[in-house]
Amino acid sequence: MTAVSLSPSSARRDRLTRRIRLLVAATIAYNVIEAVAAITAGTLASSTALVGFGLDSVIEVSSATAVAWQFSARDPAVREAREQRTLRIIAVSFFALAAYVTVDAVRALTGTGEADHSIPGIVLAVLSLAIMPFLSAAQRRAGRELGSASAVADSKQTLLCTYLSAVLLFGLLANLLLGWSWADPVAALVIAVIAVREGRDAWPGKGCCAPTPHVLAVSTAAACGCAGGCDCC
């Protein structure tokens, strides 16, 4: 085994911290707009999946705000102390989304509500598919290098928005083109399942196999420093 230093320099850590702050600010701004548009369109169309998508945007704002709060501290030790609380906020947000969407989807499937077509929802889903992967990838890279599990967990929340956009787009197009009104609540249930999985992973801090601040032993069998594999390697 060979011991190698994986800790970025102090100057590099400062640059990564500033980058994460900027990415978090961009994520918050976009998701505020997305939330208003999705919830409005979903309410007008009685679309559980579209409203759930909008609520995910609200949760993404709360998640990004929690990360912004963590990284607002100048002292790295304070940021580290805030990390576990930030991860718990992200996890609870996922669980809350899953609970709401599940109840509303079941209500729709049992015949107490049926979704109408929503062209604005389709446009919104396409835009999110084009934008969110880039924000997620940039924050994920910075978070991995900095060794911040909360930044990586928040990037996964942003990436979840991409998955949800694809699920939402399928449901809305199936309803529009094929008349499958049941596709909307089914898409919403898929959103709920994904949210529960991500919340479960975020709760114990599985967002990243962060490098230690000093020295990490690396072998050819585990070149990224992870025991048994991890999401960020």
PDB file of C-alpha atoms in Angstrom:
ATOM      1  CA  MET A   1       0.000   0.000   0.000  1.00  0.00           C
ATOM      2  CA  THR A   2       1.171   3.531  -0.751  1.00  0.00           C
ATOM      3  CA  ALA A   3       0.380   6.523   1.450  1.00  0.00           C
ATOM      4  CA  VAL A   4      -0.544   9.597  -0.523  1.00  0.00           C
ATOM      5  CA  SER A   5      -1.844  12.989   0.569  1.00  0.00           C
ATOM      6  CA  LEU A   6      -5.295  13.744  -0.842  1.00  0.00           C
ATOM      7  CA  SER A   7      -5.998  16.942   1.071  1.00  0.00           C
ATOM      8  CA  PRO A   8      -6.261  20.101  -1.097  1.00  0.00           C
ATOM      9  CA  SER A   9      -4.151  23.092  -0.114  1.00  0.00           C
ATOM     10  CA  SER A  10      -5.638  25.877   1.990  1.00  0.00           C
ATOM     11  CA  ALA A  11      -5.878  28.184  -1.035  1.00  0.00           C
ATOM     12  CA  ARG A  12      -7.551  25.458  -3.078  1.00  0.00           C
ATOM     13  CA  ARG A  13     -10.044  24.769  -0.276  1.00  0.00           C
ATOM     14  CA  ASP A  14     -10.953  28.452  -0.211  1.00  0.00           C
ATOM     15  CA  ARG A  15     -11.556  28.428  -3.978  1.00  0.00           C
ATOM     16  CA  LEU A  16     -13.680  25.286  -3.729  1.00  0.00           C
ATOM     17  CA  THR A  17     -15.689  26.800  -0.893  1.00  0.00           C
ATOM     18  CA  ARG A  18     -16.399  29.931  -2.959  1.00  0.00           C
ATOM     19  CA  ARG A  19     -17.359  27.774  -5.936  1.00  0.00           C
ATOM     20  CA  ILE A  20     -19.810  25.774  -3.848  1.00  0.00           C
ATOM     21  CA  ARG A  21     -21.359  28.998  -2.541  1.00  0.00           C
ATOM     22  CA  LEU A  22     -21.887  30.248  -6.105  1.00  0.00           C
ATOM     23  CA  LEU A  23     -23.339  26.928  -7.267  1.00  0.00           C
ATOM     24  CA  VAL A  24     -25.663  26.794  -4.279  1.00  0.00           C
ATOM     25  CA  ALA A  25     -26.845  30.354  -5.009  1.00  0.00           C
ATOM     26  CA  ALA A  26     -27.534  29.424  -8.653  1.00  0.00           C
ATOM     27  CA  THR A  27     -29.393  26.297  -7.551  1.00  0.00           C
ATOM     28  CA  ILE A  28     -31.569  28.257  -5.144  1.00  0.00           C
ATOM     29  CA  ALA A  29     -32.422  30.905  -7.755  1.00  0.00           C
ATOM     30  CA  TYR A  30     -33.371  28.361 -10.425  1.00  0.00           C
ATOM     31  CA  ASN A  31     -35.396  26.180  -8.061  1.00  0.00           C
ATOM     32  CA  VAL A  32     -37.428  29.094  -6.701  1.00  0.00           C
ATOM     33  CA  ILE A  33     -38.549  29.849 -10.256  1.00  0.00           C
ATOM     34  CA  GLU A  34     -39.082  26.153 -10.991  1.00  0.00           C
ATOM     35  CA  ALA A  35     -41.127  25.608  -7.825  1.00  0.00           C
ATOM     36  CA  VAL A  36     -43.500  28.487  -8.542  1.00  0.00           C
ATOM     37  CA  ALA A  37     -43.970  27.402 -12.165  1.00  0.00           C
ATOM     38  CA  ALA A  38     -44.432  23.693 -11.399  1.00  0.00           C
ATOM     39  CA  ILE A  39     -46.821  24.093  -8.466  1.00  0.00           C
ATOM     40  CA  THR A  40     -48.900  26.637 -10.390  1.00  0.00           C
ATOM     41  CA  ALA A  41     -49.086  24.455 -13.516  1.00  0.00           C
ATOM     42  CA  GLY A  42     -49.674  21.317 -11.434  1.00  0.00           C
ATOM     43  CA  THR A  43     -52.522  22.917  -9.491  1.00  0.00           C
ATOM     44  CA  LEU A  44     -54.191  24.117 -12.696  1.00  0.00           C
ATOM     45  CA  ALA A  45     -53.874  20.651 -14.291  1.00  0.00           C
ATOM     46  CA  SER A  46     -54.563  18.666 -11.064  1.00  0.00           C
ATOM     47  CA  SER A  47     -51.244  16.903 -11.726  1.00  0.00           C
ATOM     48  CA  THR A  48     -49.841  15.080  -8.695  1.00  0.00           C
ATOM     49  CA  ALA A  49     -46.510  14.467 -10.429  1.00  0.00           C
ATOM     50  CA  LEU A  50     -46.153  18.124 -11.423  1.00  0.00           C
ATOM     51  CA  VAL A  51     -47.031  19.403  -7.944  1.00  0.00           C
ATOM     52  CA  GLY A  52     -44.641  16.828  -6.458  1.00  0.00           C
ATOM     53  CA  PHE A  53     -41.951  18.042  -8.820  1.00  0.00           C
ATOM     54  CA  GLY A  54     -42.576  21.594  -7.669  1.00  0.00           C
ATOM     55  CA  LEU A  55     -42.392  20.546  -4.020  1.00  0.00           C
ATOM     56  CA  ASP A  56     -39.096  18.817  -4.754  1.00  0.00           C
ATOM     57  CA  SER A  57     -37.875  22.187  -6.006  1.00  0.00           C
ATOM     58  CA  VAL A  58     -38.971  23.729  -2.698  1.00  0.00           C
ATOM     59  CA  ILE A  59     -37.033  21.028  -0.866  1.00  0.00           C
ATOM     60  CA  GLU A  60     -34.034  21.608  -3.105  1.00  0.00           C
ATOM     61  CA  VAL A  61     -34.144  25.254  -2.043  1.00  0.00           C
ATOM     62  CA  SER A  62     -34.213  24.250   1.639  1.00  0.00           C
ATOM     63  CA  SER A  63     -31.411  21.749   1.046  1.00  0.00           C
ATOM     64  CA  ALA A  64     -29.261  24.285  -0.807  1.00  0.00           C
ATOM     65  CA  THR A  65     -30.015  26.885   1.863  1.00  0.00           C
ATOM     66  CA  ALA A  66     -28.798  24.467   4.533  1.00  0.00           C
ATOM     67  CA  VAL A  67     -25.558  23.958   2.606  1.00  0.00           C
ATOM     68  CA  ALA A  68     -25.246  27.733   2.140  1.00  0.00           C
ATOM     69  CA  TRP A  69     -25.636  28.118   5.920  1.00  0.00           C
ATOM     70  CA  GLN A  70     -22.918  25.541   6.480  1.00  0.00           C
ATOM     71  CA  PHE A  71     -20.495  27.212   4.059  1.00  0.00           C
ATOM     72  CA  SER A  72     -21.270  30.708   5.334  1.00  0.00           C
ATOM     73  CA  ALA A  73     -18.906  29.965   8.216  1.00  0.00           C
ATOM     74  CA  ARG A  74     -15.378  31.197   7.566  1.00  0.00           C
ATOM     75  CA  ASP A  75     -13.824  28.738   9.980  1.00  0.00           C
ATOM     76  CA  PRO A  76     -13.402  25.251   8.422  1.00  0.00           C
ATOM     77  CA  ALA A  77     -13.913  23.684  11.859  1.00  0.00           C
ATOM     78  CA  VAL A  78     -17.311  25.371  12.194  1.00  0.00           C
ATOM     79  CA  ARG A  79     -18.320  24.212   8.705  1.00  0.00           C
ATOM     80  CA  GLU A  80     -17.370  20.658   9.607  1.00  0.00           C
ATOM     81  CA  ALA A  81     -19.399  20.838  12.826  1.00  0.00           C
ATOM     82  CA  ARG A  82     -22.463  21.978  10.864  1.00  0.00           C
ATOM     83  CA  GLU A  83     -22.202  19.191   8.269  1.00  0.00           C
ATOM     84  CA  GLN A  84     -24.123  16.438  10.083  1.00  0.00           C
ATOM     85  CA  ARG A  85     -27.004  18.787  10.880  1.00  0.00           C
ATOM     86  CA  THR A  86     -27.095  19.858   7.238  1.00  0.00           C
ATOM     87  CA  LEU A  87     -27.249  16.232   6.094  1.00  0.00           C
ATOM     88  CA  ARG A  88     -30.154  15.557   8.461  1.00  0.00           C
ATOM     89  CA  ILE A  89     -32.049  18.551   7.070  1.00  0.00           C
ATOM     90  CA  ILE A  90     -31.548  17.217   3.538  1.00  0.00           C
ATOM     91  CA  ALA A  91     -32.682  13.709   4.551  1.00  0.00           C
ATOM     92  CA  VAL A  92     -35.825  14.939   6.333  1.00  0.00           C
ATOM     93  CA  SER A  93     -36.672  17.023   3.276  1.00  0.00           C
ATOM     94  CA  PHE A  94     -36.551  13.912   1.092  1.00  0.00           C
ATOM     95  CA  PHE A  95     -38.809  11.960   3.467  1.00  0.00           C
ATOM     96  CA  ALA A  96     -41.338  14.798   3.656  1.00  0.00           C
ATOM     97  CA  LEU A  97     -41.531  14.965  -0.139  1.00  0.00           C
ATOM     98  CA  ALA A  98     -42.023  11.195  -0.405  1.00  0.00           C
ATOM     99  CA  ALA A  99     -44.837  11.207   2.161  1.00  0.00           C
ATOM    100  CA  TYR A 100     -46.781  14.001   0.488  1.00  0.00           C
ATOM    101  CA  VAL A 101     -46.396  12.670  -3.041  1.00  0.00           C
ATOM    102  CA  THR A 102     -47.374   9.123  -2.020  1.00  0.00           C
ATOM    103  CA  VAL A 103     -50.604  10.242  -0.352  1.00  0.00           C
ATOM    104  CA  ASP A 104     -51.578  12.428  -3.291  1.00  0.00           C
ATOM    105  CA  ALA A 105     -50.685   9.748  -5.862  1.00  0.00           C
ATOM    106  CA  VAL A 106     -52.774   7.125  -4.070  1.00  0.00           C
ATOM    107  CA  ARG A 107     -55.659   9.611  -3.954  1.00  0.00           C
ATOM    108  CA  ALA A 108     -55.389  10.093  -7.711  1.00  0.00           C
ATOM    109  CA  LEU A 109     -55.135   6.362  -8.442  1.00  0.00           C
ATOM    110  CA  THR A 110     -58.236   5.597  -6.374  1.00  0.00           C
ATOM    111  CA  GLY A 111     -60.284   7.861  -8.613  1.00  0.00           C
ATOM    112  CA  THR A 112     -60.624  11.006  -6.501  1.00  0.00           C
ATOM    113  CA  GLY A 113     -58.654  13.089  -8.957  1.00  0.00           C
ATOM    114  CA  GLU A 114     -57.522  12.959 -12.591  1.00  0.00           C
ATOM    115  CA  ALA A 115     -54.746  15.006 -14.176  1.00  0.00           C
ATOM    116  CA  ASP A 116     -55.345  17.240 -17.184  1.00  0.00           C
ATOM    117  CA  HIS A 117     -52.787  17.910 -19.913  1.00  0.00           C
ATOM    118  CA  SER A 118     -50.054  20.439 -19.097  1.00  0.00           C
ATOM    119  CA  ILE A 119     -47.925  21.908 -21.890  1.00  0.00           C
ATOM    120  CA  PRO A 120     -46.183  24.313 -19.430  1.00  0.00           C
ATOM    121  CA  GLY A 121     -45.268  21.280 -17.319  1.00  0.00           C
ATOM    122  CA  ILE A 122     -43.721  19.550 -20.327  1.00  0.00           C
ATOM    123  CA  VAL A 123     -41.667  22.647 -21.183  1.00  0.00           C
ATOM    124  CA  LEU A 124     -40.518  22.931 -17.560  1.00  0.00           C
ATOM    125  CA  ALA A 125     -39.457  19.270 -17.451  1.00  0.00           C
ATOM    126  CA  VAL A 126     -37.416  19.681 -20.653  1.00  0.00           C
ATOM    127  CA  LEU A 127     -35.681  22.798 -19.287  1.00  0.00           C
ATOM    128  CA  SER A 128     -34.782  21.017 -16.054  1.00  0.00           C
ATOM    129  CA  LEU A 129     -33.374  18.079 -17.992  1.00  0.00           C
ATOM    130  CA  ALA A 130     -31.107  20.515 -19.817  1.00  0.00           C
ATOM    131  CA  ILE A 131     -29.972  22.609 -16.824  1.00  0.00           C
ATOM    132  CA  MET A 132     -29.842  20.528 -13.645  1.00  0.00           C
ATOM    133  CA  PRO A 133     -27.216  17.910 -14.653  1.00  0.00           C
ATOM    134  CA  PHE A 134     -24.593  20.626 -15.128  1.00  0.00           C
ATOM    135  CA  LEU A 135     -25.270  22.261 -11.753  1.00  0.00           C
ATOM    136  CA  SER A 136     -25.197  18.864 -10.035  1.00  0.00           C
ATOM    137  CA  ALA A 137     -21.963  17.714 -11.683  1.00  0.00           C
ATOM    138  CA  ALA A 138     -20.120  20.950 -10.872  1.00  0.00           C
ATOM    139  CA  GLN A 139     -21.146  20.901  -7.211  1.00  0.00           C
ATOM    140  CA  ARG A 140     -20.447  17.183  -6.905  1.00  0.00           C
ATOM    141  CA  ARG A 141     -16.881  17.620  -8.202  1.00  0.00           C
ATOM    142  CA  ALA A 142     -16.194  20.530  -5.847  1.00  0.00           C
ATOM    143  CA  GLY A 143     -17.746  18.704  -2.896  1.00  0.00           C
ATOM    144  CA  ARG A 144     -15.746  15.530  -3.512  1.00  0.00           C
ATOM    145  CA  GLU A 145     -12.465  17.412  -3.770  1.00  0.00           C
ATOM    146  CA  LEU A 146     -13.242  19.435  -0.662  1.00  0.00           C
ATOM    147  CA  GLY A 147     -14.364  16.318   1.208  1.00  0.00           C
ATOM    148  CA  SER A 148     -17.816  17.707   2.026  1.00  0.00           C
ATOM    149  CA  ALA A 149     -20.509  15.051   2.392  1.00  0.00           C
ATOM    150  CA  SER A 150     -23.237  17.705   2.632  1.00  0.00           C
ATOM    151  CA  ALA A 151     -22.175  19.394  -0.620  1.00  0.00           C
ATOM    152  CA  VAL A 152     -22.204  16.018  -2.392  1.00  0.00           C
ATOM    153  CA  ALA A 153     -25.569  15.125  -0.819  1.00  0.00           C
ATOM    154  CA  ASP A 154     -26.998  18.423  -2.028  1.00  0.00           C
ATOM    155  CA  SER A 155     -25.594  17.746  -5.510  1.00  0.00           C
ATOM    156  CA  LYS A 156     -27.462  14.418  -5.423  1.00  0.00           C
ATOM    157  CA  GLN A 157     -30.628  16.320  -4.552  1.00  0.00           C
ATOM    158  CA  THR A 158     -29.995  18.432  -7.647  1.00  0.00           C
ATOM    159  CA  LEU A 159     -29.314  15.306  -9.701  1.00  0.00           C
ATOM    160  CA  LEU A 160     -32.566  13.838  -8.368  1.00  0.00           C
ATOM    161  CA  CYS A 161     -34.291  16.796 -10.002  1.00  0.00           C
ATOM    162  CA  THR A 162     -32.921  15.523 -13.324  1.00  0.00           C
ATOM    163  CA  TYR A 163     -34.337  12.037 -12.730  1.00  0.00           C
ATOM    164  CA  LEU A 164     -37.638  13.516 -11.636  1.00  0.00           C
ATOM    165  CA  SER A 165     -37.713  15.682 -14.759  1.00  0.00           C
ATOM    166  CA  ALA A 166     -37.427  12.556 -16.918  1.00  0.00           C
ATOM    167  CA  VAL A 167     -40.124  10.740 -14.928  1.00  0.00           C
ATOM    168  CA  LEU A 168     -42.359  13.809 -15.013  1.00  0.00           C
ATOM    169  CA  LEU A 169     -41.854  14.255 -18.749  1.00  0.00           C
ATOM    170  CA  PHE A 170     -42.824  10.640 -19.394  1.00  0.00           C
ATOM    171  CA  GLY A 171     -45.967  10.947 -17.294  1.00  0.00           C
ATOM    172  CA  LEU A 172     -47.071  14.221 -18.862  1.00  0.00           C
ATOM    173  CA  LEU A 173     -46.381  13.044 -22.425  1.00  0.00           C
ATOM    174  CA  ALA A 174     -48.170   9.729 -21.823  1.00  0.00           C
ATOM    175  CA  ASN A 175     -51.184  11.627 -20.567  1.00  0.00           C
ATOM    176  CA  LEU A 176     -51.089  14.106 -23.466  1.00  0.00           C
ATOM    177  CA  LEU A 177     -50.368  11.719 -26.349  1.00  0.00           C
ATOM    178  CA  LEU A 178     -51.918   8.449 -25.166  1.00  0.00           C
ATOM    179  CA  GLY A 179     -54.572   9.606 -22.749  1.00  0.00           C
ATOM    180  CA  TRP A 180     -53.015   7.625 -19.886  1.00  0.00           C
ATOM    181  CA  SER A 181     -54.191   9.726 -16.953  1.00  0.00           C
ATOM    182  CA  TRP A 182     -52.915   7.035 -14.573  1.00  0.00           C
ATOM    183  CA  ALA A 183     -49.352   7.692 -15.799  1.00  0.00           C
ATOM    184  CA  ASP A 184     -49.239  10.924 -13.785  1.00  0.00           C
ATOM    185  CA  PRO A 185     -49.744   9.402 -10.294  1.00  0.00           C
ATOM    186  CA  VAL A 186     -47.548   6.430 -11.216  1.00  0.00           C
ATOM    187  CA  ALA A 187     -44.789   8.868 -12.154  1.00  0.00           C
ATOM    188  CA  ALA A 188     -45.370  10.581  -8.803  1.00  0.00           C
ATOM    189  CA  LEU A 189     -44.914   7.275  -6.956  1.00  0.00           C
ATOM    190  CA  VAL A 190     -41.593   6.739  -8.763  1.00  0.00           C
ATOM    191  CA  ILE A 191     -40.577  10.197  -7.543  1.00  0.00           C
ATOM    192  CA  ALA A 192     -41.500   9.170  -3.983  1.00  0.00           C
ATOM    193  CA  VAL A 193     -39.443   5.959  -4.143  1.00  0.00           C
ATOM    194  CA  ILE A 194     -36.370   7.818  -5.395  1.00  0.00           C
ATOM    195  CA  ALA A 195     -36.812  10.454  -2.683  1.00  0.00           C
ATOM    196  CA  VAL A 196     -36.963   7.830   0.092  1.00  0.00           C
ATOM    197  CA  ARG A 197     -33.770   6.186  -1.177  1.00  0.00           C
ATOM    198  CA  GLU A 198     -31.894   9.468  -1.313  1.00  0.00           C
ATOM    199  CA  GLY A 199     -33.153  10.470   2.135  1.00  0.00           C
ATOM    200  CA  ARG A 200     -32.040   7.145   3.578  1.00  0.00           C
ATOM    201  CA  ASP A 201     -28.567   7.601   2.098  1.00  0.00           C
ATOM    202  CA  ALA A 202     -28.237  11.209   3.258  1.00  0.00           C
ATOM    203  CA  TRP A 203     -29.261  10.527   6.885  1.00  0.00           C
ATOM    204  CA  PRO A 204     -26.079   8.683   7.980  1.00  0.00           C
ATOM    205  CA  GLY A 205     -23.885  10.871   5.765  1.00  0.00           C
ATOM    206  CA  LYS A 206     -23.358   8.553   2.803  1.00  0.00           C
ATOM    207  CA  GLY A 207     -23.122  11.436   0.366  1.00  0.00           C
ATOM    208  CA  CYS A 208     -19.369  11.098  -0.160  1.00  0.00           C
ATOM    209  CA  CYS A 209     -16.337   9.056   0.742  1.00  0.00           C
ATOM    210  CA  ALA A 210     -14.509  12.180   1.781  1.00  0.00           C
ATOM    211  CA  PRO A 211     -10.731  12.244   1.871  1.00  0.00           C
ATOM    212  CA  THR A 212      -9.295  12.765   5.331  1.00  0.00           C
ATOM    213  CA  PRO A 213      -7.592  16.101   6.034  1.00  0.00           C
ATOM    214  CA  HIS A 214      -4.199  14.416   6.336  1.00  0.00           C
ATOM    215  CA  VAL A 215      -3.137  11.164   4.671  1.00  0.00           C
ATOM    216  CA  LEU A 216      -5.195   8.367   3.146  1.00  0.00           C
ATOM    217  CA  ALA A 217      -3.922   4.877   2.409  1.00  0.00           C
ATOM    218  CA  VAL A 218      -4.590   3.891  -1.168  1.00  0.00           C
ATOM    219  CA  SER A 219      -4.204   0.455  -2.718  1.00  0.00           C
ATOM    220  CA  THR A 220      -4.746  -0.699  -6.278  1.00  0.00           C
ATOM    221  CA  ALA A 221      -7.854  -2.572  -5.106  1.00  0.00           C
ATOM    222  CA  ALA A 222      -9.374   0.619  -3.665  1.00  0.00           C
ATOM    223  CA  ALA A 223      -7.810   3.439  -5.606  1.00  0.00           C
ATOM    224  CA  CYS A 224     -10.399   6.011  -4.556  1.00  0.00           C
ATOM    225  CA  GLY A 225     -10.043   5.298  -0.837  1.00  0.00           C
ATOM    226  CA  CYS A 226     -13.491   3.753  -0.425  1.00  0.00           C
ATOM    227  CA  ALA A 227     -14.209   0.579   1.474  1.00  0.00           C
ATOM    228  CA  GLY A 228     -16.684  -1.441  -0.536  1.00  0.00           C
ATOM    229  CA  GLY A 229     -17.436   1.302  -3.045  1.00  0.00           C
ATOM    230  CA  CYS A 230     -19.301   4.573  -2.765  1.00  0.00           C
ATOM    231  CA  ASP A 231     -21.423   6.927  -4.784  1.00  0.00           C
ATOM    232  CA  CYS A 232     -18.835   9.651  -5.237  1.00  0.00           C
ATOM    233  CA  CYS A 233     -15.864   7.613  -6.415  1.00  0.00           C
TER     234      CYS A 233
END
